[in-house]
PDB file of C-alpha atoms and ligand atoms in Angstrom:
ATOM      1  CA  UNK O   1      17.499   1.962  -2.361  1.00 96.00           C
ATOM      2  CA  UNK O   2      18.353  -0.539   0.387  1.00 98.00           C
ATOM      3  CA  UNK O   3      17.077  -3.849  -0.474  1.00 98.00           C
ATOM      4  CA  UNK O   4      16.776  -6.607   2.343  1.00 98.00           C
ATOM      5  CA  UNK O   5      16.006 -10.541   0.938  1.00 98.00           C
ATOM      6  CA  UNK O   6      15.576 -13.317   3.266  1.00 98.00           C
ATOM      7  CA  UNK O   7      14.621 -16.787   2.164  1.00 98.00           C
ATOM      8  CA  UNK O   8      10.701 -16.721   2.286  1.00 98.00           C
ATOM      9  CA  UNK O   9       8.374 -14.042   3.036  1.00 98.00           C
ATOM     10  CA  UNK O  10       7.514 -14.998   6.925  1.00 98.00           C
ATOM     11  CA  UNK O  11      10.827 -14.365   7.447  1.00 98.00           C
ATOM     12  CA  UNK O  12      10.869 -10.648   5.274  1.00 98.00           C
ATOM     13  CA  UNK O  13       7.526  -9.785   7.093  1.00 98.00           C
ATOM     14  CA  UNK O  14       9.850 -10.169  10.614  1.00 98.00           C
ATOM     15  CA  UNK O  15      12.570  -7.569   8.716  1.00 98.00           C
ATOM     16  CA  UNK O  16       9.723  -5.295   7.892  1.00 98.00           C
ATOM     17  CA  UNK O  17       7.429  -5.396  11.037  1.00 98.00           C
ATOM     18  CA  UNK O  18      10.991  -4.646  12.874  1.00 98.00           C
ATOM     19  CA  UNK O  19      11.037  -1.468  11.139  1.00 98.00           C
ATOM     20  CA  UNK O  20       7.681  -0.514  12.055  1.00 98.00           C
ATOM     21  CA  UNK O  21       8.686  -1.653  15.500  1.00 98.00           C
ATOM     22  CA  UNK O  22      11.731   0.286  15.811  1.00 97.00           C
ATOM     23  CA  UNK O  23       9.976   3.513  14.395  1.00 97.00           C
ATOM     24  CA  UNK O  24       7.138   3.456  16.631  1.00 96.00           C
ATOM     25  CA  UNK O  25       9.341   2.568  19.683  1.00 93.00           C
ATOM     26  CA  UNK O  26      11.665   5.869  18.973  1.00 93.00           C
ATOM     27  CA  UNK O  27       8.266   7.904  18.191  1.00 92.00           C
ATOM     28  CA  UNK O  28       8.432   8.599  14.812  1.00 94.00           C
ATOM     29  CA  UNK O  29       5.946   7.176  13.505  1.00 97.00           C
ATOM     30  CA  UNK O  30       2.703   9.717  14.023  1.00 98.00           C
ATOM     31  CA  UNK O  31       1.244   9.064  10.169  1.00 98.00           C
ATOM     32  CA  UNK O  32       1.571   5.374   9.245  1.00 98.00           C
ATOM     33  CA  UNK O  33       0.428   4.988   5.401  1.00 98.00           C
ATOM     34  CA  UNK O  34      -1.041   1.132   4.764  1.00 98.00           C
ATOM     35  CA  UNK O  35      -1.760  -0.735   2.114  1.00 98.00           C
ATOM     36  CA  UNK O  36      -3.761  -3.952   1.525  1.00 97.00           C
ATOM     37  CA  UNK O  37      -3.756  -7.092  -0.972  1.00 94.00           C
ATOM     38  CA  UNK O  38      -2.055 -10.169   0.279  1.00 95.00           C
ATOM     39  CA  UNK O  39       1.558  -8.893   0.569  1.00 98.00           C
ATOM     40  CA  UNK O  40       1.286  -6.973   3.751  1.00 98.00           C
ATOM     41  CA  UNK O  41      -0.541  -9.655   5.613  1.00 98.00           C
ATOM     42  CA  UNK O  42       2.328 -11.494   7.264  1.00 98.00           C
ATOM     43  CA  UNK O  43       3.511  -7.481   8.831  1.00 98.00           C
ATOM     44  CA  UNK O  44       0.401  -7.147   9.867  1.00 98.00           C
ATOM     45  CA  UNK O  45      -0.433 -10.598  11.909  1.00 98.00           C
ATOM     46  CA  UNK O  46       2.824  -9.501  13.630  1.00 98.00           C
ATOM     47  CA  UNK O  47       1.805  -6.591  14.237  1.00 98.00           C
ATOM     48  CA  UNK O  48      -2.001  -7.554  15.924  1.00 98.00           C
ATOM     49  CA  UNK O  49       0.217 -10.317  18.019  1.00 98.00           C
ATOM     50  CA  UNK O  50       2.669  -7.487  18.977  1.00 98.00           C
ATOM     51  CA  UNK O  51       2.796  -5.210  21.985  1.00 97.00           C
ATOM     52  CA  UNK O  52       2.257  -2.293  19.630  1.00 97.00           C
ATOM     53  CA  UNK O  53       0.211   0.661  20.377  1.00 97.00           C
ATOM     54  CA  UNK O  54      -1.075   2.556  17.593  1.00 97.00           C
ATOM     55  CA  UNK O  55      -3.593   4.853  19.582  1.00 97.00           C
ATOM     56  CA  UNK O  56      -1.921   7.607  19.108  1.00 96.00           C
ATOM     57  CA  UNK O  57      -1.116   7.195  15.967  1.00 98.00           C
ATOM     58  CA  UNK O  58      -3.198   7.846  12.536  1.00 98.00           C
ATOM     59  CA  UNK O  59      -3.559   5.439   9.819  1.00 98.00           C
ATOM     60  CA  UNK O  60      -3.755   6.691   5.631  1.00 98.00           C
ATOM     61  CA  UNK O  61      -4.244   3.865   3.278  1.00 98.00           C
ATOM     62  CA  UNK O  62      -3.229   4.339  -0.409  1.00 98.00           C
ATOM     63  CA  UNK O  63      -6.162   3.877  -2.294  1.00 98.00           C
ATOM     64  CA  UNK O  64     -10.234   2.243  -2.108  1.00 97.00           C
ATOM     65  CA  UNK O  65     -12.822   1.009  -4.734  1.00 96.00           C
ATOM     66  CA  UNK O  66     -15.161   3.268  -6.005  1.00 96.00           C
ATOM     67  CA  UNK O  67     -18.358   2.168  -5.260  1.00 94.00           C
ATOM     68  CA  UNK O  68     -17.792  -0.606  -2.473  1.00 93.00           C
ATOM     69  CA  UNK O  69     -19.279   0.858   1.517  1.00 94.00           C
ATOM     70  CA  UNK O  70     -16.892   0.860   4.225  1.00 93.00           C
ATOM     71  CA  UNK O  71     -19.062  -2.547   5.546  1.00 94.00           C
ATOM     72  CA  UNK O  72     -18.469  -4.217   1.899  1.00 93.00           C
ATOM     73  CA  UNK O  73     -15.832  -7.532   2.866  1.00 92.00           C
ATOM     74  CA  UNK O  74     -14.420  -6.751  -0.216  1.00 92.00           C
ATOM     75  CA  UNK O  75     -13.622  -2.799   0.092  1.00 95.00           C
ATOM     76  CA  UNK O  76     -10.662  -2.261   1.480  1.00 96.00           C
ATOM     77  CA  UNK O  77     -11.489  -0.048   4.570  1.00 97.00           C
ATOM     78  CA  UNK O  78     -13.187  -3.716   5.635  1.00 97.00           C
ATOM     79  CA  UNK O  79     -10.089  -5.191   4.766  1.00 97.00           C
ATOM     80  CA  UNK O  80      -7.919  -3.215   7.062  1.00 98.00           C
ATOM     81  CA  UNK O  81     -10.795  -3.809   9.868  1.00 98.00           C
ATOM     82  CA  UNK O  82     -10.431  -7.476   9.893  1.00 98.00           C
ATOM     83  CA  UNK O  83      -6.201  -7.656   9.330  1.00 98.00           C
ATOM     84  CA  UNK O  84      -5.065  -4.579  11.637  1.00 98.00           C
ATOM     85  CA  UNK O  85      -7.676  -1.896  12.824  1.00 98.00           C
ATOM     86  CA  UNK O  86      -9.814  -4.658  14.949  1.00 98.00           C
ATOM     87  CA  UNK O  87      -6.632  -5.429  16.747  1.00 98.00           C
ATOM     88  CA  UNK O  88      -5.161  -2.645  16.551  1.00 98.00           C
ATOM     89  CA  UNK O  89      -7.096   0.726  16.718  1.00 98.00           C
ATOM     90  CA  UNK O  90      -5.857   3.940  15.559  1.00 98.00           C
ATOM     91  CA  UNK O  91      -6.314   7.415  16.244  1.00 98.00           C
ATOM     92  CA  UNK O  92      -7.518   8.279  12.971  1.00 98.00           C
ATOM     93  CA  UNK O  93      -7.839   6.156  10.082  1.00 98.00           C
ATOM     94  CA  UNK O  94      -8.426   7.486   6.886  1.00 98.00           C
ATOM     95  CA  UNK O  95      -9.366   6.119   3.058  1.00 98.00           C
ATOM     96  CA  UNK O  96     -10.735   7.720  -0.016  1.00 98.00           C
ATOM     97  CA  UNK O  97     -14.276   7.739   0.113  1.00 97.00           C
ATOM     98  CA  UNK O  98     -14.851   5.073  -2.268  1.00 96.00           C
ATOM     99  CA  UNK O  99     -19.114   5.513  -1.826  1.00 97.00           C
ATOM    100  CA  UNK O 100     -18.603   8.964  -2.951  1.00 96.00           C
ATOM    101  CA  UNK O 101     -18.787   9.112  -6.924  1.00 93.00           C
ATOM    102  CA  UNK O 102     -18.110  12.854  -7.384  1.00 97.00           C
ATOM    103  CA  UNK O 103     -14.213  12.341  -8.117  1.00 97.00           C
ATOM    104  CA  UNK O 104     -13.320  15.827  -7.654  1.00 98.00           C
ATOM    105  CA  UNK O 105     -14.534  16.832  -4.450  1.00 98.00           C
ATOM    106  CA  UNK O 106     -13.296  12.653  -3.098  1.00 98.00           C
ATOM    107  CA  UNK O 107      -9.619  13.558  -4.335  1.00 98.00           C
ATOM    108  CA  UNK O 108      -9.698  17.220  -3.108  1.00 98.00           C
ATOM    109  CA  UNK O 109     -10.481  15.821   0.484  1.00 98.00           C
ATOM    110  CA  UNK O 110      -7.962  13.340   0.316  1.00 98.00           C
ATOM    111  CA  UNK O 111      -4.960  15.562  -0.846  1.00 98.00           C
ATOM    112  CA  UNK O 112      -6.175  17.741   2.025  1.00 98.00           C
ATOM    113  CA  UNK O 113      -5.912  14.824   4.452  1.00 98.00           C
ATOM    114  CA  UNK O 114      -2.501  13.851   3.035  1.00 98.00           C
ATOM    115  CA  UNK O 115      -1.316  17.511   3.429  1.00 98.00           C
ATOM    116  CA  UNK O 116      -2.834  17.602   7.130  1.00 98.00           C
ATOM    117  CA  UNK O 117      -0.833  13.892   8.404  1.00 98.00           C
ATOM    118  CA  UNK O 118       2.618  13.575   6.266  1.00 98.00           C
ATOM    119  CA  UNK O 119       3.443  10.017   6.129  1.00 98.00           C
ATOM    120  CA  UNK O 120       6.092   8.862   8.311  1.00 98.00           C
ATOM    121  CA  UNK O 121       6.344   5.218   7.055  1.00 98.00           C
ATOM    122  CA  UNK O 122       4.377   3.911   3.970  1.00 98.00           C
ATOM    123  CA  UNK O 123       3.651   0.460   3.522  1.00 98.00           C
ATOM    124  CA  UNK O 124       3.760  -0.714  -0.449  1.00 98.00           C
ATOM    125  CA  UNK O 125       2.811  -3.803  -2.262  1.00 98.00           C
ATOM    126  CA  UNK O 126       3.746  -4.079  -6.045  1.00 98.00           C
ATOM    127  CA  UNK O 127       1.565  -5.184  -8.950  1.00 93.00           C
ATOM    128  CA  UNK O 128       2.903  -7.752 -11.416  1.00 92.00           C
ATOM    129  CA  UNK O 129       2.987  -4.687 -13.970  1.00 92.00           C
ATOM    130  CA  UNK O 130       5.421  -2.496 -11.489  1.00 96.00           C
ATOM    131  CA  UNK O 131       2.350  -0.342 -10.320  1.00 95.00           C
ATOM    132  CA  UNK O 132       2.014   1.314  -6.328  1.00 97.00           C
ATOM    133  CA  UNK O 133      -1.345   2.047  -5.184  1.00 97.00           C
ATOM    134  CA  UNK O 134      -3.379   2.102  -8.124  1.00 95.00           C
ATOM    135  CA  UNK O 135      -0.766   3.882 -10.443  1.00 96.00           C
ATOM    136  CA  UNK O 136      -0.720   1.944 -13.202  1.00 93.00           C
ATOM    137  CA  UNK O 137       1.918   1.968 -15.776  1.00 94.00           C
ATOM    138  CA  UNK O 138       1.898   5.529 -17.520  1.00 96.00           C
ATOM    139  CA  UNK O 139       0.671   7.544 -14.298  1.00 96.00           C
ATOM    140  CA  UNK O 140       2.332  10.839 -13.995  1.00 98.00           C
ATOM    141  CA  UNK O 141       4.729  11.072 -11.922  1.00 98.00           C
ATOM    142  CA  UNK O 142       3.371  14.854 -10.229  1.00 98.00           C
ATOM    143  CA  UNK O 143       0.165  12.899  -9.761  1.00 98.00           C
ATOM    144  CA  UNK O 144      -1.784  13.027  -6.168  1.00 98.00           C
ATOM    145  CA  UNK O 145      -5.040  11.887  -5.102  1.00 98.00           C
ATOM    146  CA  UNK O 146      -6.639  10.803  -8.645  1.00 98.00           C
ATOM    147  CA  UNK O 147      -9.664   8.606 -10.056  1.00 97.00           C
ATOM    148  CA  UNK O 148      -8.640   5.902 -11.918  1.00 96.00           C
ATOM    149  CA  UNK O 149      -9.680   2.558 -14.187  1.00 94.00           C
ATOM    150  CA  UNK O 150      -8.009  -0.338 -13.101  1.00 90.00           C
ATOM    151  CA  UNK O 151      -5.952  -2.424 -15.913  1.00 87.00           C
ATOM    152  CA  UNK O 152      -7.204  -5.453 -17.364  1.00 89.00           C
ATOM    153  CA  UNK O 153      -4.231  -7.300 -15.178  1.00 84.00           C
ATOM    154  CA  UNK O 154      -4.817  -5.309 -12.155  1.00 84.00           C
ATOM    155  CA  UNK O 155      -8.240  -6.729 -12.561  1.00 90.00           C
ATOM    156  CA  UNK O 156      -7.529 -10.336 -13.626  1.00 89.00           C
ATOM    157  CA  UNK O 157      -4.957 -10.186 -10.600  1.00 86.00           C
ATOM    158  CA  UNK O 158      -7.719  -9.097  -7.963  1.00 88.00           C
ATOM    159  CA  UNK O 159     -10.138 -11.179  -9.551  1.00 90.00           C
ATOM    160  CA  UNK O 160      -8.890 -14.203  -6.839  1.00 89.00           C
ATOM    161  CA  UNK O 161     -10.405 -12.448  -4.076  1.00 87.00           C
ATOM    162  CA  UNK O 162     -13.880 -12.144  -5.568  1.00 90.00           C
ATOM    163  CA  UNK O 163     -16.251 -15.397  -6.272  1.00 89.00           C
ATOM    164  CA  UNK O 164     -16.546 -13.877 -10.189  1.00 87.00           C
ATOM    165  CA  UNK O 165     -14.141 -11.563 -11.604  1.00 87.00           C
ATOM    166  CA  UNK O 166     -17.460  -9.473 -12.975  1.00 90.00           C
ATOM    167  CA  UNK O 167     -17.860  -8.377  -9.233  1.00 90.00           C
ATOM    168  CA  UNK O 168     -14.407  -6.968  -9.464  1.00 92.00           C
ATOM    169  CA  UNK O 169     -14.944  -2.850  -9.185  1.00 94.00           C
ATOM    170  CA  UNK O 170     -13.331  -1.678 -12.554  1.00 94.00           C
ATOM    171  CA  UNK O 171     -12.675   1.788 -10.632  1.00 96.00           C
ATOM    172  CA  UNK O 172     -11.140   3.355  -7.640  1.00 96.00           C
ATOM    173  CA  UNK O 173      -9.663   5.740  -6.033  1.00 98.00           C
ATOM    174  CA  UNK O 174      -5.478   6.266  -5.551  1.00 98.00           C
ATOM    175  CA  UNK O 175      -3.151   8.340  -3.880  1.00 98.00           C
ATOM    176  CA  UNK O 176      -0.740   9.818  -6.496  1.00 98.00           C
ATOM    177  CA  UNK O 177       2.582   9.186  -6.831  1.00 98.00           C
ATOM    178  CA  UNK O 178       3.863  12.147  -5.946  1.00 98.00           C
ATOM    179  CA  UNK O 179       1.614  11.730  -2.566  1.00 97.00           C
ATOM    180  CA  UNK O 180       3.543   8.357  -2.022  1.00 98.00           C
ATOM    181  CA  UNK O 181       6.993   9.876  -2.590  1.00 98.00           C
ATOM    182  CA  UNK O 182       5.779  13.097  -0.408  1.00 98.00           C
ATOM    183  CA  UNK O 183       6.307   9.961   2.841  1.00 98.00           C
ATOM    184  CA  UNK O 184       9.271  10.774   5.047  1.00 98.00           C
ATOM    185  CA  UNK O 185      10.369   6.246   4.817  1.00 98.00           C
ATOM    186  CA  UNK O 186       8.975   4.008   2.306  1.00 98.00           C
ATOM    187  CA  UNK O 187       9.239   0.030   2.759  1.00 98.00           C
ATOM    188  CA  UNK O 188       8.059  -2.361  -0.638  1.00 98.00           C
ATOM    189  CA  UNK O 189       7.418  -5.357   0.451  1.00 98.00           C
ATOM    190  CA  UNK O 190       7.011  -8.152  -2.817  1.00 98.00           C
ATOM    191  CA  UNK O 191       7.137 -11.851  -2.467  1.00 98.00           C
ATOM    192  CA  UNK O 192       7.214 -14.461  -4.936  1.00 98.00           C
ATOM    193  CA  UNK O 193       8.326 -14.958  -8.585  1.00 98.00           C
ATOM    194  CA  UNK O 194       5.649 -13.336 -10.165  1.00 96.00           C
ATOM    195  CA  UNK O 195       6.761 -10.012  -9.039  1.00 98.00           C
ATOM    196  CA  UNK O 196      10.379 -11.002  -9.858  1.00 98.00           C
ATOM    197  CA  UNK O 197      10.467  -9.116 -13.482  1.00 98.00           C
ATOM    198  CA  UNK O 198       8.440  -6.091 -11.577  1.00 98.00           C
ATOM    199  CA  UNK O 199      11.180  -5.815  -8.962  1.00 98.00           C
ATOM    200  CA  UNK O 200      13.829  -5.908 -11.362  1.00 98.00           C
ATOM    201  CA  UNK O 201      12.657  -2.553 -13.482  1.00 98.00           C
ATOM    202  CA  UNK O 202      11.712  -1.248 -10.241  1.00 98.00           C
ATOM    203  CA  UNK O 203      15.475  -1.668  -8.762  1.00 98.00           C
ATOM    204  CA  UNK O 204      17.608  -1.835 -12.491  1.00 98.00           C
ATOM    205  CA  UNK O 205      15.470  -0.221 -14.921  1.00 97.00           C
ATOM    206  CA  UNK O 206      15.466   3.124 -16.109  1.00 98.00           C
ATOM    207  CA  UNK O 207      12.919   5.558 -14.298  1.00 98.00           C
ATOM    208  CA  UNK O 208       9.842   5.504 -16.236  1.00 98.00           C
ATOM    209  CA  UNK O 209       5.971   6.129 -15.891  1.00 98.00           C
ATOM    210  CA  UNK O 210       6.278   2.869 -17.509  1.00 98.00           C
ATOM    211  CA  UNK O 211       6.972   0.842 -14.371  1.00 98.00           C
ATOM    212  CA  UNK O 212       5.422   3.514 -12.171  1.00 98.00           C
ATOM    213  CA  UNK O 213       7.625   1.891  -8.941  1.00 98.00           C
ATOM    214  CA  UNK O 214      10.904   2.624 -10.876  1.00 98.00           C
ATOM    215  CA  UNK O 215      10.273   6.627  -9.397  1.00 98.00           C
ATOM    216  CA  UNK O 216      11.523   4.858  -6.089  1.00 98.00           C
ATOM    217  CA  UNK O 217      15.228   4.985  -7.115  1.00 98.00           C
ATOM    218  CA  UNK O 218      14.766   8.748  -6.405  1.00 98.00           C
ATOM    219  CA  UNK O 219      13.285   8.848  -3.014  1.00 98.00           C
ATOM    220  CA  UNK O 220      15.724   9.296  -0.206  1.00 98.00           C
ATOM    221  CA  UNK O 221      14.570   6.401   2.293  1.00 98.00           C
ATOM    222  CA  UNK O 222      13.199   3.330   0.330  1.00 98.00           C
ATOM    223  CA  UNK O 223      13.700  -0.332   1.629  1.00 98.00           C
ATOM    224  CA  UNK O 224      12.621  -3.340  -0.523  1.00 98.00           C
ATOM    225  CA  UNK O 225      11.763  -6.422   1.320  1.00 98.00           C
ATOM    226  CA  UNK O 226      11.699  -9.152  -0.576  1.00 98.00           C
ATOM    227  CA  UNK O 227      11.406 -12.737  -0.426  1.00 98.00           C
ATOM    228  CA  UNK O 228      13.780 -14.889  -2.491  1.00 98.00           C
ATOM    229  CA  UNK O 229      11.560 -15.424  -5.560  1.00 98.00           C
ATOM    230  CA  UNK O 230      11.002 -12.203  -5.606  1.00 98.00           C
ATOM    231  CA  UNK O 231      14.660 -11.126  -5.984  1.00 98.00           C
ATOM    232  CA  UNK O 232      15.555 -13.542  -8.061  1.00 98.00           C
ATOM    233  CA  UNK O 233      15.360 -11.370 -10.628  1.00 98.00           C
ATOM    234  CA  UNK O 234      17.947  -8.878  -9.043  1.00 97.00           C
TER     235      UNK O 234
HETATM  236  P1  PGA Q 304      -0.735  -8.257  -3.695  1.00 54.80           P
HETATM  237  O1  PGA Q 304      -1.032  -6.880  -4.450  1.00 54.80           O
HETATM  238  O2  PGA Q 304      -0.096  -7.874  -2.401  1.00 54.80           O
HETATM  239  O3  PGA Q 304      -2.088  -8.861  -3.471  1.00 54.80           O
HETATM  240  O4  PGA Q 304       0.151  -9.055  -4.583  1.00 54.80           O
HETATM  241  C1  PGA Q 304      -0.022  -5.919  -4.498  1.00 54.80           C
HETATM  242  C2  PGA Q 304      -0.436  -4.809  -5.433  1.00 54.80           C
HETATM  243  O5  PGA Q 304      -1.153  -5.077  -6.420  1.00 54.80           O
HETATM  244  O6  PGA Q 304      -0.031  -3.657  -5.196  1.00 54.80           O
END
């Protein structure tokens, strides 16, 4: 794992946009994989203020709410319309079909997507509790596309974005790990001292479903970008 820290998280956001920048300038980055939450905002104002051109590219994000429409302001398809997509338009961009509620047929489609645009560059965030995506802590490693019930912290934690944490969607819909470890470069971006312990077992811990980021130690091309707080841990 390489792991870059700079003194706040504007200045980590610069280290991480200049990897997207530097992929996209050489061409290698056909399949960008995104995530949301507030972690990735910073890389992706730098990204709508940059000269970037992502119209030949296609977009995959990680994972959506079950239940929420595409138009919701809090699903996360709206999410990435607002921060990057309205700025920056894509080929292709692709989510889980969060309005869909048969699970089988929503994953099946996804996995096929993921198998059809192999991720040159995913974006991560990490939850306080060490998950990626929505893989929280006892996931299977081998999982892909999957159907799952958010934590009590995952919910608690994404409660801030909603007026009342009873509006909070208590399902949604993930890639696997094994999808996210299927991507060609991975970059984690975490910032701030809350997700100082998470970092820690992610980077020094032993590999465990446990701290479902920990399977990172064993993928070839991972980059943690972290803020101070966040590596304060290290
Ligand atoms: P955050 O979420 O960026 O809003 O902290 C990250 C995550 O839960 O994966």
């Amino acid at each position: 794992m390489k792991i870059i820290t700079e003194k706040t998280a504007q200045a980590a956001s610069a280290r991480a946009f200049d990897i997207v920048n530097g992929l996209s300038k050489q061409e290698q980055l056909k399949v960008l994989g995104l995530a949301t939450g507030s972690t990735p905002l910073g890389l992706y104002k730098l990204i709508r203020e940059s000269d970037l051109d992502f119209s030949q590219c296609t977009s995959v994000n990680l994972d959506e709410y079950v239940g929420l429409k595409s138009t919701d302001p809090q699903s996360y398809h709206y999410f990435m319309q607002k921060h990057l997509f309205s700025a920056k338009p894509f080929k292709e961009s692709f989510f889980p079909d969060g309005v869909n509620p048969d699970a089988a047929a929503v994953t099946r489609e996804y996995d096929r997507v993921l198998a059809q645009h192999p991720i040159d560059l995913q974006v991560l965030g990490i939850g306080q509790n060490g998950h990626i995506g929505f893989n929280e802590p006892g996931t299977s490693f081998d999982s892909h596309t999957h159907h799952v019930a958010l934590t009590e912290s995952t919910i608690k934690a994404n409660a801030r974005f909603f007026d009342n944490p009873d509006q909070v969607p208590r399902y949604a819909y993930t890639m696997g790990i094994a999808s996210i470890m299927a991507a060609k470069r991975i970059i984690l971006l975490a910032f701030g001292k809350e997700k100082a312990a998470a970092v820690r077992q992610t980077v020094k811990g032993p590999v465990t479903p446990t701290v479902p980021a920990s399977i990172l130690q064993r993928h070839s091309d991972v980059t943690l970008v972290l803020d101070k707080a966040a590596a304060s841990r290290l």
